[in-house]
Coordinates of C-alpha atoms in Angstrom, one line a residue:
S29 CA -8.0 2.0 -0.3
I30 CA -7.1 5.0 1.8
R31 CA -7.8 8.6 1.0
K32 CA -7.9 12.1 2.6
C33 CA -4.5 12.2 4.3
E34 CA -4.1 16.0 3.6
R35 CA -2.6 16.8 7.0
G36 CA -0.2 13.9 7.1
P37 CA -0.2 10.1 7.3
P38 CA -2.8 8.3 9.4
L39 CA -2.2 7.6 13.1
L40 CA -1.3 4.4 14.8
P41 CA -2.6 3.3 18.2
A42 CA -0.1 4.0 21.0
N43 CA -2.4 3.2 24.0
L44 CA -6.0 2.4 23.2
Q45 CA -7.2 2.3 26.8
E46 CA -6.1 5.9 27.2
D47 CA -7.0 6.8 23.6
Q48 CA -3.4 7.8 22.7
W49 CA -2.2 7.8 19.1
M50 CA 1.2 8.3 17.4
H51 CA 2.2 9.5 14.0
T52 CA 3.0 7.0 11.2
E53 CA 6.3 7.4 9.3
A54 CA 5.9 9.3 6.1
G55 CA 6.0 7.2 2.9
V56 CA 4.6 4.0 4.5
S57 CA 2.4 2.0 2.1
L58 CA -1.1 1.1 3.1
P59 CA -0.3 -2.6 3.5
E60 CA 2.6 -1.7 5.9
Y61 CA 0.3 0.8 7.8
L62 CA -2.6 -1.7 8.2
Q63 CA -0.2 -4.5 9.3
R64 CA 1.3 -2.3 11.9
F65 CA -2.1 -0.9 13.0
G66 CA -3.4 -4.5 13.5
E67 CA -0.3 -5.5 15.5
L68 CA -0.5 -2.5 17.8
A69 CA -4.3 -3.0 18.2
G70 CA -4.0 -6.7 18.9
L71 CA -5.8 -7.7 15.7
P72 CA -3.9 -10.4 13.8
L73 CA -4.4 -9.0 10.3
E74 CA -2.6 -10.6 7.4
V75 CA -2.2 -7.7 4.9
Y76 CA -0.9 -8.2 1.4
D77 CA 0.5 -5.8 -1.2
R78 CA -0.4 -8.0 -4.2
I79 CA -3.2 -10.1 -5.6
D80 CA -2.3 -13.1 -7.8
G81 CA 1.3 -11.9 -8.1
Q82 CA 0.3 -8.4 -9.3
H83 CA 1.4 -5.5 -7.1
L84 CA -1.3 -3.2 -5.8
V85 CA -0.8 0.5 -5.9
P86 CA 0.7 1.8 -2.6
Y87 CA -2.6 3.2 -1.3
Q88 CA -4.4 -0.2 -1.6
A89 CA -4.1 -3.4 0.3
A90 CA -5.6 -6.9 0.4
V91 CA -6.9 -8.9 3.3
S92 CA -8.5 -12.4 3.0
Q93 CA -12.3 -12.2 3.0
L94 CA -12.5 -14.9 5.7
L95 CA -10.1 -12.9 8.0
W96 CA -11.9 -9.6 7.3
N97 CA -15.2 -11.2 8.1
Q98 CA -13.8 -12.1 11.6
L99 CA -11.9 -8.9 12.3
G100 CA -13.2 -6.2 10.0
E101 CA -15.9 -4.7 12.3
A102 CA -13.4 -4.4 15.2
F103 CA -10.8 -2.9 12.9
L104 CA -13.2 -0.3 11.4
E105 CA -14.3 0.8 14.9
L106 CA -10.7 1.4 15.9
F107 CA -10.1 3.2 12.6
R108 CA -13.1 5.5 13.3
R109 CA -11.4 6.4 16.6
Q110 CA -8.2 7.1 14.7
R111 CA -10.1 9.5 12.5
T112 CA -11.4 11.4 15.5
A113 CA -7.9 11.6 17.0
Y114 CA -6.4 12.6 13.6
R115 CA -8.8 15.6 13.4
R116 CA -8.0 16.5 17.1
I117 CA -4.2 16.2 16.7
N118 CA -3.8 17.7 13.2
G119 CA -6.7 20.2 13.2
G120 CA -9.2 20.6 10.4
S121 CA -12.3 18.7 9.5
S122 CA -10.9 16.0 7.2
A123 CA -9.3 12.7 8.2
P124 CA -8.1 9.6 6.4
T125 CA -10.9 7.4 5.0
L126 CA -10.7 3.7 4.4
K127 CA -12.8 2.2 1.7
V128 CA -13.4 -1.6 1.9
G129 CA -14.2 -3.8 -1.0
V130 CA -13.0 -1.6 -3.8
E131 CA -11.6 -3.1 -7.0
G132 CA -7.8 -3.5 -7.0
R133 CA -5.6 -1.2 -9.0
F134 CA -2.3 -2.5 -10.0
V135 CA 1.1 -1.0 -10.6
A136 CA 1.5 -0.2 -14.3
S137 CA 3.5 -2.9 -16.2
K138 CA 6.2 -0.3 -17.2
E139 CA 6.9 0.4 -13.5
A140 CA 6.8 -3.4 -12.8
V141 CA 9.5 -4.2 -15.4
E142 CA 11.7 -1.1 -14.6
L143 CA 14.3 -3.3 -13.0
G144 CA 14.2 -5.9 -15.8
P145 CA 16.9 -4.1 -18.0
V146 CA 19.2 -3.7 -15.0
A147 CA 19.0 -7.4 -14.1
Y148 CA 19.2 -8.7 -17.6
G149 CA 21.2 -5.9 -19.2
G150 CA 18.6 -5.4 -21.9
R151 CA 16.5 -2.5 -23.0
V152 CA 12.8 -1.9 -22.6
T153 CA 11.0 -1.4 -25.9
G154 CA 7.3 -0.8 -25.2
T155 CA 6.5 -3.6 -22.8
F156 CA 9.1 -6.1 -24.0
L157 CA 12.7 -6.7 -23.1
D158 CA 14.8 -6.4 -26.2
F159 CA 17.8 -8.8 -26.0
R160 CA 18.8 -8.4 -29.6
E161 CA 20.5 -5.1 -28.8
I162 CA 22.8 -6.8 -26.3
S163 CA 23.9 -9.4 -28.9
R164 CA 24.6 -6.7 -31.5
E165 CA 26.5 -4.5 -29.1
T166 CA 28.6 -7.4 -27.7
S167 CA 29.3 -8.8 -31.2
G168 CA 30.5 -5.5 -32.5
S169 CA 27.8 -5.3 -35.2
R170 CA 26.0 -2.0 -35.3
S171 CA 23.9 -2.5 -38.4
R172 CA 20.2 -3.2 -38.1

């Protein structure tokens, strides 16, 4: 989970030997950011935006425990360097924080089925797709 990005998105490594950093595009999700950070830093992270088929909120990501045990320490050291560079480049005393091991928060079911009615031509009623409405409208019957 990432927090405290008040002065813009977190930075990406441009040249770690010279401690150079570049800005991340606005609107990038945490899984996209971490994947790119790992690629640029030479750390082969496999970052996921879902757990067991459920989409995580955009500010959370998942990494396998086995892989994190191998690469986590190196990644967090580079992320600490990113925090220092973030404060230097953007000013101020706050910088993005990364919390590891937090419980996953998932996209609400209403948001997850938002495309359902478009794909199926139905209507969302609560958390269910109501297909009876399609049958009535196509058959010409308007009574309930």
